[in-house]
mmCIF file of C-alpha atoms and ligand atoms in Angstrom:
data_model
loop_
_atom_site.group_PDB
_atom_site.id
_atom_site.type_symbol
_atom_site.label_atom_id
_atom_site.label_comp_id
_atom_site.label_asym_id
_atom_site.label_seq_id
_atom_site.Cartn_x
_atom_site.Cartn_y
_atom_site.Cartn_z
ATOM 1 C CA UNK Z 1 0.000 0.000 0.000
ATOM 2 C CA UNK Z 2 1.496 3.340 -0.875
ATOM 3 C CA UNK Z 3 1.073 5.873 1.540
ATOM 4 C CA UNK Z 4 3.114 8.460 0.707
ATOM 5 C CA UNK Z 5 1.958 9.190 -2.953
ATOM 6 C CA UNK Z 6 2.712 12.806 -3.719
ATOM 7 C CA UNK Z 7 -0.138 15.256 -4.093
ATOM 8 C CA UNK Z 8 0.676 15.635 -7.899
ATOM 9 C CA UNK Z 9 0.351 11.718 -8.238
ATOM 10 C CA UNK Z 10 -2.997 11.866 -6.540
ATOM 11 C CA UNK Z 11 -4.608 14.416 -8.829
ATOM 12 C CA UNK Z 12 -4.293 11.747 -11.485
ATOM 13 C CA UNK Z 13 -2.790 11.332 -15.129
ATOM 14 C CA UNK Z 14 -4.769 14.236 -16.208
ATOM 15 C CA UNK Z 15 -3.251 17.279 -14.534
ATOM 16 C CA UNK Z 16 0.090 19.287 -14.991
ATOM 17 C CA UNK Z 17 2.082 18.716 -11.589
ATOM 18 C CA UNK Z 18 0.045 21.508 -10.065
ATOM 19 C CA UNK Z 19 0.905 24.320 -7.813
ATOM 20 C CA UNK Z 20 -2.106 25.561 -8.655
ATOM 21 C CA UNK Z 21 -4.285 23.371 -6.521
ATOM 22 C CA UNK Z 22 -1.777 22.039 -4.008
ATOM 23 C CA UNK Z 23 -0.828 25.842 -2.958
ATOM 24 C CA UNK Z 24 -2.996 27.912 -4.246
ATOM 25 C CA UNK Z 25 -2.079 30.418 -1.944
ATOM 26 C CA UNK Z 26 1.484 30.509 -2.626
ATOM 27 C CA UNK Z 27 0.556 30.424 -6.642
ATOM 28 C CA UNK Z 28 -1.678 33.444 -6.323
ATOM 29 C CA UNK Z 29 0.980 35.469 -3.855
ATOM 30 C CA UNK Z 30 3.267 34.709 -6.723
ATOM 31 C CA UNK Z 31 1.254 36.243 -9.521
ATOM 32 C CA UNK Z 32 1.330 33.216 -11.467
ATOM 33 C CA UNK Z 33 -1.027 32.512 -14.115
ATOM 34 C CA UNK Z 34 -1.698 29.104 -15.987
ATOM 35 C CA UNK Z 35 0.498 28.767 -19.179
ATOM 36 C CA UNK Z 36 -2.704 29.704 -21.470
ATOM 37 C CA UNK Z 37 -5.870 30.972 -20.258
ATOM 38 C CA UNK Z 38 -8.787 29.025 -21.927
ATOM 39 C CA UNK Z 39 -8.313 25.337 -21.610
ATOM 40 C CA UNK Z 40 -5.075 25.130 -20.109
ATOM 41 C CA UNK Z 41 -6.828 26.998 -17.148
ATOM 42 C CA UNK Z 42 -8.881 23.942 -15.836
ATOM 43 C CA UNK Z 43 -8.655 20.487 -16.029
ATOM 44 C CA UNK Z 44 -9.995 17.877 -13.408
ATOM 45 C CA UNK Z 45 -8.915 16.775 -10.059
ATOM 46 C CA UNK Z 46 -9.641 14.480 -7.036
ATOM 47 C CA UNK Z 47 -9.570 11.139 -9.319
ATOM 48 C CA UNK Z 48 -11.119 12.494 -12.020
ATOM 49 C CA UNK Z 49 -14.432 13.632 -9.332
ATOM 50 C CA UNK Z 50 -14.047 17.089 -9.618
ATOM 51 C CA UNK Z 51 -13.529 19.947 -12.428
ATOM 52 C CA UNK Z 52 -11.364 23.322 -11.674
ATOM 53 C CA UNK Z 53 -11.376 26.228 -13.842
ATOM 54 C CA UNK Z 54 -8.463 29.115 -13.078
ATOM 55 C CA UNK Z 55 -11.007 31.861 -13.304
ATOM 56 C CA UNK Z 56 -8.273 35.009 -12.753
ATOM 57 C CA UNK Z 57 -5.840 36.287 -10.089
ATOM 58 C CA UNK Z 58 -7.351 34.155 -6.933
ATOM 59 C CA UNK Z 59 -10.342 32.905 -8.201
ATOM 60 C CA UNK Z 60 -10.562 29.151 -8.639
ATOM 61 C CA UNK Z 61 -14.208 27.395 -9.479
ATOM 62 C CA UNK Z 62 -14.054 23.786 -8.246
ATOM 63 C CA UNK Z 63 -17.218 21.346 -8.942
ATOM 64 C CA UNK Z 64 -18.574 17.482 -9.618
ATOM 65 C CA UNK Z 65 -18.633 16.800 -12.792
ATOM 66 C CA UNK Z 66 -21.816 15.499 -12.039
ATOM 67 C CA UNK Z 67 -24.557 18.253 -10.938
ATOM 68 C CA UNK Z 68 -28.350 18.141 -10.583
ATOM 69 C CA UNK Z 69 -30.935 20.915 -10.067
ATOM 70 C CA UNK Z 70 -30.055 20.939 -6.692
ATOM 71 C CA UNK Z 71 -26.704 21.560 -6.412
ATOM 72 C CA UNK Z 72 -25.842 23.942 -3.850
ATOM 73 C CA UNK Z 73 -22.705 26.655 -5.395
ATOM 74 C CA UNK Z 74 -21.062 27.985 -2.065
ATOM 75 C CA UNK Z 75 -18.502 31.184 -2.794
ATOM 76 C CA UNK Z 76 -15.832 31.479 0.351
ATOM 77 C CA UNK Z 77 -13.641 34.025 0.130
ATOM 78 C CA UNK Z 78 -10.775 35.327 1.939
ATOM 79 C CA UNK Z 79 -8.068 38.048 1.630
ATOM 80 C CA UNK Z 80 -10.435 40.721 1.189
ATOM 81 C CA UNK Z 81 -7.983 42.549 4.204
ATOM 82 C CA UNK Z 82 -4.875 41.724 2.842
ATOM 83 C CA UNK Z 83 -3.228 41.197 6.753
ATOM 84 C CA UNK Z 84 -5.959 38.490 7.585
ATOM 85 C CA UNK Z 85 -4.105 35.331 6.927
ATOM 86 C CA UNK Z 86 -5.327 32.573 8.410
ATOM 87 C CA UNK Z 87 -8.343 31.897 6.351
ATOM 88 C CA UNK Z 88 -6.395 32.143 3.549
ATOM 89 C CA UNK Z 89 -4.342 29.416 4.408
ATOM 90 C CA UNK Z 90 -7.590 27.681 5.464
ATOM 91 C CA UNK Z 91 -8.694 27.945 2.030
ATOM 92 C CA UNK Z 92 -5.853 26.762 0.582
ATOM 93 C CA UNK Z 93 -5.579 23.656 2.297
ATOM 94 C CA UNK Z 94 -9.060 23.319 1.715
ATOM 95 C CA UNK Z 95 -8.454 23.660 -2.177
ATOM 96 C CA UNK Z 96 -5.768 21.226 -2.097
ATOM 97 C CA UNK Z 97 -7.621 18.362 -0.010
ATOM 98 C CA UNK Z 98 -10.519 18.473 -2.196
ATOM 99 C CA UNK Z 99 -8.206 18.228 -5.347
ATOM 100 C CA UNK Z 100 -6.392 15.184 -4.088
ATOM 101 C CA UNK Z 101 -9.756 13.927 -2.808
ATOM 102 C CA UNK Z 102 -9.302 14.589 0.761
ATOM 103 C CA UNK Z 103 -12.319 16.111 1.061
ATOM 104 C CA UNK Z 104 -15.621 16.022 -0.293
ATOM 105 C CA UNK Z 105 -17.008 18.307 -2.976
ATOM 106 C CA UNK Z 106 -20.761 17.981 -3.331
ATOM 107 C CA UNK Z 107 -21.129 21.657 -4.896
ATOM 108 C CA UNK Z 108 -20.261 23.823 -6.803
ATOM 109 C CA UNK Z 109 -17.603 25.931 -5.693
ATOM 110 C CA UNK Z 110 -15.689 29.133 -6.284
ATOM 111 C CA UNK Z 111 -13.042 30.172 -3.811
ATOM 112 C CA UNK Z 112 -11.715 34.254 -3.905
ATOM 113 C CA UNK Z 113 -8.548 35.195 -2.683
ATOM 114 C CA UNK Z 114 -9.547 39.105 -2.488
ATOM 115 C CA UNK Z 115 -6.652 41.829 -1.801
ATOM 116 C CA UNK Z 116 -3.576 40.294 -3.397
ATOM 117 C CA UNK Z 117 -1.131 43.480 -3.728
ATOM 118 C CA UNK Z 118 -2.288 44.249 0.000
ATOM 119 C CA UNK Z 119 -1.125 40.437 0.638
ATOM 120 C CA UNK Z 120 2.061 40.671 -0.665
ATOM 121 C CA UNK Z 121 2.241 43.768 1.033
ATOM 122 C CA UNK Z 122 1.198 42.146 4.264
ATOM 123 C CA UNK Z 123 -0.775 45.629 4.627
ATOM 124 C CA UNK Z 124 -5.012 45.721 5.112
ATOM 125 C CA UNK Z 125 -5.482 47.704 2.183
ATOM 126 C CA UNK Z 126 -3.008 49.656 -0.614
ATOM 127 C CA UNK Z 127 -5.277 52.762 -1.475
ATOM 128 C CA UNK Z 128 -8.878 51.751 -0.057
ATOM 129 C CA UNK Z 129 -10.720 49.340 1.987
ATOM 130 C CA UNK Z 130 -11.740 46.719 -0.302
ATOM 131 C CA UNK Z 131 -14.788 45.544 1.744
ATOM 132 C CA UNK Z 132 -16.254 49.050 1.337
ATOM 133 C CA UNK Z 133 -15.800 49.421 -2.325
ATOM 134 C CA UNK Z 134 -18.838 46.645 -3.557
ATOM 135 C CA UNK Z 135 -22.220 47.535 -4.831
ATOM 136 C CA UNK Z 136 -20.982 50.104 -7.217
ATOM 137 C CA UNK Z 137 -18.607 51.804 -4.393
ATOM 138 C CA UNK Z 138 -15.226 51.379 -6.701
ATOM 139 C CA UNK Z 139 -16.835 53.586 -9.082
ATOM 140 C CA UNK Z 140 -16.116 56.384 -6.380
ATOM 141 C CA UNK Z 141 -12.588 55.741 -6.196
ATOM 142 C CA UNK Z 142 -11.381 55.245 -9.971
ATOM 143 C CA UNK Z 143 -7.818 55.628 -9.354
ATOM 144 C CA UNK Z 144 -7.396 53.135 -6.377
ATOM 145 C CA UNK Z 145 -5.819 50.039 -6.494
ATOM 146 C CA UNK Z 146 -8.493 48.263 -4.712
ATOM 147 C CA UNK Z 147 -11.358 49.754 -7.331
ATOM 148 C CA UNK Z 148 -10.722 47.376 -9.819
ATOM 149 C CA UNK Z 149 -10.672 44.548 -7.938
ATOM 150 C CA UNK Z 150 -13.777 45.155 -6.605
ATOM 151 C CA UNK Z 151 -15.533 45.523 -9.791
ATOM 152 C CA UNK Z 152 -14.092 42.019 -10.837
ATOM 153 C CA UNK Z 153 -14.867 40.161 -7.437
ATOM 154 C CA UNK Z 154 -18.452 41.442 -7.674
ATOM 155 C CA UNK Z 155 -18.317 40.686 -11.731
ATOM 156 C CA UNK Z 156 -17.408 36.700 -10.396
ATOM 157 C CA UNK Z 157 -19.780 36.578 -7.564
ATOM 158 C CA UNK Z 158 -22.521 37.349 -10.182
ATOM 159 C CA UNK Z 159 -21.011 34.884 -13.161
ATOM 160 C CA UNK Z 160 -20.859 32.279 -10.949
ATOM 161 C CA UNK Z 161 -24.351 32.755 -8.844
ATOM 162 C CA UNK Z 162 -26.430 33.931 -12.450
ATOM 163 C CA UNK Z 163 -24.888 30.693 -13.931
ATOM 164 C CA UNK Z 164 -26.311 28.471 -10.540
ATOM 165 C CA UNK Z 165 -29.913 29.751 -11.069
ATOM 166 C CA UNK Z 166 -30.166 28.700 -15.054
ATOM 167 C CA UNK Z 167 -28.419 24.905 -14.123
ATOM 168 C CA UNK Z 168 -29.588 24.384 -10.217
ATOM 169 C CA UNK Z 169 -32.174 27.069 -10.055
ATOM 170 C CA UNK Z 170 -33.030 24.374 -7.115
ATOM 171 C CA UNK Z 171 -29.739 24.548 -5.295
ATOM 172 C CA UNK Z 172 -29.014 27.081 -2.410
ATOM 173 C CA UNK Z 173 -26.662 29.956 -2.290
ATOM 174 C CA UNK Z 174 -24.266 30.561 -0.485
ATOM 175 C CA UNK Z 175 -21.392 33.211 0.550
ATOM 176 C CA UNK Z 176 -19.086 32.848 3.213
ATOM 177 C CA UNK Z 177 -16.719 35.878 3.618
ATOM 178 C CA UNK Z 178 -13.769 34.964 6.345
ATOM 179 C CA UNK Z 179 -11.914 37.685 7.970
ATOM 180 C CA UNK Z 180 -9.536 38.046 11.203
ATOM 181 C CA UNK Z 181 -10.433 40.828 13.533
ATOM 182 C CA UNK Z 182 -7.900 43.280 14.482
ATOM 183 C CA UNK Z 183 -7.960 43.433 18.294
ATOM 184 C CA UNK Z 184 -9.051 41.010 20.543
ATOM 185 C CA UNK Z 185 -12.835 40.413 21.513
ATOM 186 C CA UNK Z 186 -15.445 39.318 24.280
ATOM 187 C CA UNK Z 187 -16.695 37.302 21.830
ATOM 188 C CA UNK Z 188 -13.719 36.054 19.614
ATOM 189 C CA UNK Z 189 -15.429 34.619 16.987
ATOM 190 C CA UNK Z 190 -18.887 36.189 15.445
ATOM 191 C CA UNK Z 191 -20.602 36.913 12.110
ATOM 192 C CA UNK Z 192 -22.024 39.786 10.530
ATOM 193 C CA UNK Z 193 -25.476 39.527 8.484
ATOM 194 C CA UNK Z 194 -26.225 42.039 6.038
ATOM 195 C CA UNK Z 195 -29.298 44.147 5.714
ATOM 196 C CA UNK Z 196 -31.182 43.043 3.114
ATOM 197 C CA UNK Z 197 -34.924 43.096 4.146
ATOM 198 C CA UNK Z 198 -35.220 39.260 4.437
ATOM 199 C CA UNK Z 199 -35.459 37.380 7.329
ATOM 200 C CA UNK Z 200 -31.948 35.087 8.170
ATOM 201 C CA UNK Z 201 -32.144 32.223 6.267
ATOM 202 C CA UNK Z 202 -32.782 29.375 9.235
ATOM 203 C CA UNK Z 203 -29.851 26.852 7.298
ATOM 204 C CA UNK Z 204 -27.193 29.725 7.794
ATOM 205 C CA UNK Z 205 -28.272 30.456 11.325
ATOM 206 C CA UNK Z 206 -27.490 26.270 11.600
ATOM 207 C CA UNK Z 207 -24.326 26.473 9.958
ATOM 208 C CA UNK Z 208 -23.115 29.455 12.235
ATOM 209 C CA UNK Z 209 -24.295 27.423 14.999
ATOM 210 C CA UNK Z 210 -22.511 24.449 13.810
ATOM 211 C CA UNK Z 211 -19.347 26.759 13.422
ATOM 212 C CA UNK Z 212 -19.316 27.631 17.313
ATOM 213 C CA UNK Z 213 -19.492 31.187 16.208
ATOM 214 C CA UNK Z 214 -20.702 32.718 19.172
ATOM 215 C CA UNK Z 215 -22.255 35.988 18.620
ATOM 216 C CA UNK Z 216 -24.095 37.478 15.420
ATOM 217 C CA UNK Z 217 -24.337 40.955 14.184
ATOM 218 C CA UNK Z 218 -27.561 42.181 12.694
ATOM 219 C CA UNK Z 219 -26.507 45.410 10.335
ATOM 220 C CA UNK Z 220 -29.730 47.400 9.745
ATOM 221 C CA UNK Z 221 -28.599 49.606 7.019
ATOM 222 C CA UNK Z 222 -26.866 48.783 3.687
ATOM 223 C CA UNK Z 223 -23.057 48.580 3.544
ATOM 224 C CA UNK Z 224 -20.137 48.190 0.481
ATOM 225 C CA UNK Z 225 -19.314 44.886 2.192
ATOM 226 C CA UNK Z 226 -18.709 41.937 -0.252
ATOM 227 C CA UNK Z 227 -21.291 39.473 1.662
ATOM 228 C CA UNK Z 228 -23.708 42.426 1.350
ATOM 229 C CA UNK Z 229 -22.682 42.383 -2.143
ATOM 230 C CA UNK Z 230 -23.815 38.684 -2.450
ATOM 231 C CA UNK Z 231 -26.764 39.065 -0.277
ATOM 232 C CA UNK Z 232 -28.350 41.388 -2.046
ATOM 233 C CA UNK Z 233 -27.312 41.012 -5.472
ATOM 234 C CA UNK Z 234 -27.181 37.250 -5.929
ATOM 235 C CA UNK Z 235 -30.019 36.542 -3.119
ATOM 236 C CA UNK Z 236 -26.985 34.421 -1.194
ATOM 237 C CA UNK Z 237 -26.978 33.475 2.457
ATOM 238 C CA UNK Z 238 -24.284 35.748 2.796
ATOM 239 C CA UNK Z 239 -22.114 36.663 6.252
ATOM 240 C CA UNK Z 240 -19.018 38.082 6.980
ATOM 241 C CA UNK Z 241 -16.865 36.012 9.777
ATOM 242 C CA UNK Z 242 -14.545 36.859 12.001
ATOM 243 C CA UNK Z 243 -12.846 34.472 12.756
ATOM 244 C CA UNK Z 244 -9.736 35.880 15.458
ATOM 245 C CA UNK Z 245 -7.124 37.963 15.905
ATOM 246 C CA UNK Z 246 -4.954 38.944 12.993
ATOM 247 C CA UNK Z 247 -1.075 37.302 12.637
ATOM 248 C CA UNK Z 248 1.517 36.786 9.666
ATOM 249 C CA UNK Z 249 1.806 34.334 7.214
ATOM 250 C CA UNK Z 250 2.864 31.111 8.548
ATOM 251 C CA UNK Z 251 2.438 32.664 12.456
ATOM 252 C CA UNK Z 252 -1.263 31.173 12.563
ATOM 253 C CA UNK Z 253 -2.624 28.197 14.590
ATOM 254 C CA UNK Z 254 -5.120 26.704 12.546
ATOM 255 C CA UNK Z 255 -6.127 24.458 14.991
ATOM 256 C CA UNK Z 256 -7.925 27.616 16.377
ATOM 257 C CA UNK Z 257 -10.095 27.654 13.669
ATOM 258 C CA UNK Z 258 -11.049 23.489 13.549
ATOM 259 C CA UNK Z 259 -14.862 24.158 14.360
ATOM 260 C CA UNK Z 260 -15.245 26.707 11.396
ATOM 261 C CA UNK Z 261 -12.640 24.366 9.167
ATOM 262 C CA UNK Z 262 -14.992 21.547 9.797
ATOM 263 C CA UNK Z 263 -18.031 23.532 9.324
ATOM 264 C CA UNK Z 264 -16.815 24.458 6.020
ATOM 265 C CA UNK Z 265 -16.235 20.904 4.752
ATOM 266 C CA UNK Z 266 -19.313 19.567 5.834
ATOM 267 C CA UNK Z 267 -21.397 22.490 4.208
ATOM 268 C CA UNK Z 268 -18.918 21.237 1.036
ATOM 269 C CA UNK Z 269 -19.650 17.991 1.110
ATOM 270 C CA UNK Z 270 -23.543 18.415 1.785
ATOM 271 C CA UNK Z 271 -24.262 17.576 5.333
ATOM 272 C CA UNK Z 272 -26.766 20.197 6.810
ATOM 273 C CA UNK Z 273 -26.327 20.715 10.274
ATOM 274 C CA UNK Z 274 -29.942 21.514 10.172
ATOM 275 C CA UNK Z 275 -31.507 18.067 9.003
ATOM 276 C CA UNK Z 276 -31.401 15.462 11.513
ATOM 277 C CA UNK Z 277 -30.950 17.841 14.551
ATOM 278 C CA UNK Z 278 -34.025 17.630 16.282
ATOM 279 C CA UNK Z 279 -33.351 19.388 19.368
ATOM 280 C CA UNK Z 280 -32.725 22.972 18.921
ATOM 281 C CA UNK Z 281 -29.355 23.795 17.293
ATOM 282 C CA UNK Z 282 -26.776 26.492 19.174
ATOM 283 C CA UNK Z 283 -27.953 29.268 18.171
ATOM 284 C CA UNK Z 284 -25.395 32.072 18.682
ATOM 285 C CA UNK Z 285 -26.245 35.398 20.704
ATOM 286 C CA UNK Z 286 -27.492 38.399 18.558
ATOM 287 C CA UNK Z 287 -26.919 41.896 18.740
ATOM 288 C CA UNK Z 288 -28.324 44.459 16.556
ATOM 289 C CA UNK Z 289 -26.383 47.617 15.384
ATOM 290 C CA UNK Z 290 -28.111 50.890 16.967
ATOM 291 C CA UNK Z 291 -25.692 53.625 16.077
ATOM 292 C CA UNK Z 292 -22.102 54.197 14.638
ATOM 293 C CA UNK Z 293 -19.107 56.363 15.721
ATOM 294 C CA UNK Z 294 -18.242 58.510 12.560
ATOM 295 C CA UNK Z 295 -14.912 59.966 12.284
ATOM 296 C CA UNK Z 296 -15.365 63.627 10.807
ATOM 297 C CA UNK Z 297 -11.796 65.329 10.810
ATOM 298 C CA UNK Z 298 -8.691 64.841 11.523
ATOM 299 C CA UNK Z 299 -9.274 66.058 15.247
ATOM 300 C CA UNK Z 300 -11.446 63.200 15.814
ATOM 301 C CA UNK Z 301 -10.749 61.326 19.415
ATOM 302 C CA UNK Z 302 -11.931 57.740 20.403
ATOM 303 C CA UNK Z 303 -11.649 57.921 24.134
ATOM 304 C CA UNK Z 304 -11.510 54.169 24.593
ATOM 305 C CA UNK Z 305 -8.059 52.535 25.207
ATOM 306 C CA UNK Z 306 -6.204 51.562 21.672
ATOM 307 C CA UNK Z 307 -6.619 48.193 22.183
ATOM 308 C CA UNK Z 308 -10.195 47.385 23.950
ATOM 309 C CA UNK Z 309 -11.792 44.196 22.971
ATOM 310 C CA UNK Z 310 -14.802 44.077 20.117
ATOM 311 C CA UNK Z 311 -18.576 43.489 22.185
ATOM 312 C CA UNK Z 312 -16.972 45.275 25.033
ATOM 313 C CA UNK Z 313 -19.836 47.021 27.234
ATOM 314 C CA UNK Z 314 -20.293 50.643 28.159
ATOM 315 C CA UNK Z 315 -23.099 52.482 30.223
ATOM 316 C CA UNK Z 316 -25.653 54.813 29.361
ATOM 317 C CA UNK Z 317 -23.466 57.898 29.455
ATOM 318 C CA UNK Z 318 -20.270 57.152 28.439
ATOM 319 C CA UNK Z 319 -18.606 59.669 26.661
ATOM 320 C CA UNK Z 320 -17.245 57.482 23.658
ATOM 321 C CA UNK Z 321 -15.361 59.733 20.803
ATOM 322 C CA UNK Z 322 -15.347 63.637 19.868
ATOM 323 C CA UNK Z 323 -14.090 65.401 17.251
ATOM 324 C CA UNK Z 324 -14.743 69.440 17.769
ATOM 325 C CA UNK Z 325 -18.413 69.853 18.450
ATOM 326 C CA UNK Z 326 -19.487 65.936 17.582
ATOM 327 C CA UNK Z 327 -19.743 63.360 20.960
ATOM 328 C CA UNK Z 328 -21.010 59.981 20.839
ATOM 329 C CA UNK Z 329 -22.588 59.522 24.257
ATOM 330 C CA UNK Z 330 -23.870 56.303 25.354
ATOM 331 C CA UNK Z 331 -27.373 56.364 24.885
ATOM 332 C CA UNK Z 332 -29.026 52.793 26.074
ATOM 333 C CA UNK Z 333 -28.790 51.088 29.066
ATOM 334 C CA UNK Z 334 -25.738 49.482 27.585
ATOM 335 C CA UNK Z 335 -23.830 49.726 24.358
ATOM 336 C CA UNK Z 336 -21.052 47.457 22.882
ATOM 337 C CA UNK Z 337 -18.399 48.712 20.759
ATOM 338 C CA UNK Z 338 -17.524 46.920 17.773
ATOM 339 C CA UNK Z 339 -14.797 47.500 15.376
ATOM 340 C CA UNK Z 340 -13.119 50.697 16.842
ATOM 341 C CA UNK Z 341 -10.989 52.129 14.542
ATOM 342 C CA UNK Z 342 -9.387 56.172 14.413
ATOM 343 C CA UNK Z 343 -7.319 55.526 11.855
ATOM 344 C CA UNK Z 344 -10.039 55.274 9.366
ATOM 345 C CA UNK Z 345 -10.147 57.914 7.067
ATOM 346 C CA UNK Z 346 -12.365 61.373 7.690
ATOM 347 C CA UNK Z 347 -16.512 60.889 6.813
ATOM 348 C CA UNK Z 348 -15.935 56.854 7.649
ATOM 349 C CA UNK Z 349 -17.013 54.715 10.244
ATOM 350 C CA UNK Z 350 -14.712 54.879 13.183
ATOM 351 C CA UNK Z 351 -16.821 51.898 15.113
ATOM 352 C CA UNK Z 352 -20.493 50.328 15.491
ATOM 353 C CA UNK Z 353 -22.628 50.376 18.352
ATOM 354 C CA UNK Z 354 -24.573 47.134 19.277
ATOM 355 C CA UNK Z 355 -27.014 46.176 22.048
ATOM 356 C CA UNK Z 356 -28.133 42.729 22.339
ATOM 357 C CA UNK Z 357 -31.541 41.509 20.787
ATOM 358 C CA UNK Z 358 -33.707 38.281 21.488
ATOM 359 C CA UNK Z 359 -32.395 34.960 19.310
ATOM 360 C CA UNK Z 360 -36.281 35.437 17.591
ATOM 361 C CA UNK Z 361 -34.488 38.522 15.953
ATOM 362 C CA UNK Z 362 -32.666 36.378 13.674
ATOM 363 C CA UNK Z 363 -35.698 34.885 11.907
ATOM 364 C CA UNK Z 364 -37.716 38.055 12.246
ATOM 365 C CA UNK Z 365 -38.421 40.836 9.207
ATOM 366 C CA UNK Z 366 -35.199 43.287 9.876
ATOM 367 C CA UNK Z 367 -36.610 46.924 10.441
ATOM 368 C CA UNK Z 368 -35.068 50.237 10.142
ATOM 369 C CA UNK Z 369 -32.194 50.851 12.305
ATOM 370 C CA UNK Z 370 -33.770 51.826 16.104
ATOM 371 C CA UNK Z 371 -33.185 55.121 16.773
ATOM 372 C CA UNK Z 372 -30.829 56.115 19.470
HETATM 373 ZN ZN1 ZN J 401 -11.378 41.864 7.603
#
């Protein structure tokens, strides 16, 4: 019995000895590019199971070459902060143990590796915040590095979700958008839902709870995010994870992240954590985003220490930023702050304001944002 076949070996007599899906990572970071784009740019993997088809920088489709109807397509992406690396290695090993058949594929997939210049640059961004430049938001920004980028991410979310409804127009959607958070937090890994005016679809709030994620964000107003992007655009059950603290290449434990790891590769291979589960499923905490902390100017202060923890509480009163005559002052009972950040740039959000809501929340009709 051979046990030690190499990966190239294993993804059969029909593929170059590939980089490209045994380090897909480490291809993209490179810049490399298949020989010729067209058919040279796919070919089939896992024992002939599976097709691949090198879509551009970082974008890889993977799928059966056997579909039905009901095929679920399931975009996960990662990158879109260039720093957060540890679901990009995530992804990558996920690429490369469904090529060599390590792992099931039961959908179709495509996988995004988002900010490549800010990877290489081990930097968040170059010019702009990619994950506020979807829905239309690069068109703002012509000359950034990032706008371009955005406009093909969001031009692949759509080929690849328009193409699911004509072939599986009986197959779910979904987007899973993994991220790193920069500081710590009380709870250290949560989602974030967009606003889209439909309730939470009751599969993804399984999934998260299959995930251990432990708190959810309900946004009540539209953002530039890509999972908003997905969500409203492609009708996807679309979040945005965060899944821990940012590190460098190669400095990540991704045992950390085994729960969402395993999460994802069930979801891949078509178990729903849903079906079968009688009893109630976890159901993670919910919190609701009341208000935001806008930076206006340059003067602008966020009186909170540098480095407090995400979900951290505050009471009614607190006096939480200023910047000349602007305060934010605590206005509930109690408020958590969520993604602090001063060094955004002037008219941006400088951090979110949450307050906890009932788990029924999740499956209710989202409203307007409640007024402070
Ligand atoms: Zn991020």
């Amino acid at each position: 019995m051979i046990s030690n076949a190499s990966s190239t070996e294993a993804h059969g007599a029909d593929a170059q000895p590939n980089v490209l899906l045994d380090d897909f990572l480490a291809y993209t970071l490179a810049l490399q590019q298949p020989a010729h784009t067209g058919a040279a740019a796919q070919g089939s993997c896992a024992q002939g199971q599976l097709r691949w088809v090198w879509l551009d920088d970082g974008v890889l489709q993977l799928g059966p070459v056997h579909t039905t109807c009901t095929t679920p397509s399931v975009l996960l992406s990662a990158g879109i902060h260039g720093d957060e690396t540890a679901p990009l290695e995530l992804l990558s090993r996920l690429v490369s143990d469904l090529a060599a058949g390590r792992a099931t594929l039961a959908c179709r997939l495509l996988v995004v590796l988002g900010n490549i210049g800010a990877m290489r640059a081990a930097r968040r961004y170059l010019d702009d915040d990619l994950n506020r430049l979807f829905s239309g938001g690069y068109a703002e920004v012509p000359a950034s590095r990032e706008a371009s980028r955005a406009a093909a991410l969001e031009e692949a979310a759509r080929q690849f979700f328009t193409a699911a409804q004509v072939a599986h127009p009986r197959g779910s959607r979904w987007h899973l958008d993994l991220h790193t958070a920069i500081r710590p937090s009380v709870f250290e890994q949560f989602a974030l839902l967009p606003h889209t005016r439909t309730p939470v679809a009751p599969a993804l709030v399984a999934w998260l709870g299959a995930a251990r994620i432990a708190a959810v964000l309900l946004h009540t107003t539209k953002s530039r995010t890509y999972s908003h992007f997905s969500a409203q655009t492609c009708q996807a059950r679309a979040c945005t994870l965060e899944l821990g603290q940012v590190r460098p290449f190669g400095q990540n434990d991704l045992t950390h992240f085994a729960a969402t790891d395993t999460a994802l590769r069930d979801l891949l291979a078509g178990y729903s954590p849903a079906a079968g589960a009688e009893g109630s499923p976890r159901v993670p905490r919910v919190f609701t985003v009341i208000d935001q902390i806008t930076k206006h100017s340059e003067a602008f202060e966020l009186l909170v220490a540098a480095d407090v923890p995400n979900f951290t509480p505050f009471p009614q009163g607190t006096v939480l930023a200023r910047d000349g005559a602007y305060r934010y002052v605590v206005q509930h009972e109690q408020e958590r702050l969520v993604f602090p950040n001063p060094g955004v740039k002037p008219g941006l959000r400088a951090g979110l304001l949450v307050i906890e809501a009932p788990r029924e929340a999740l499956f209710a009709l989202p409203g307007p944002a409640v007024s402070a």
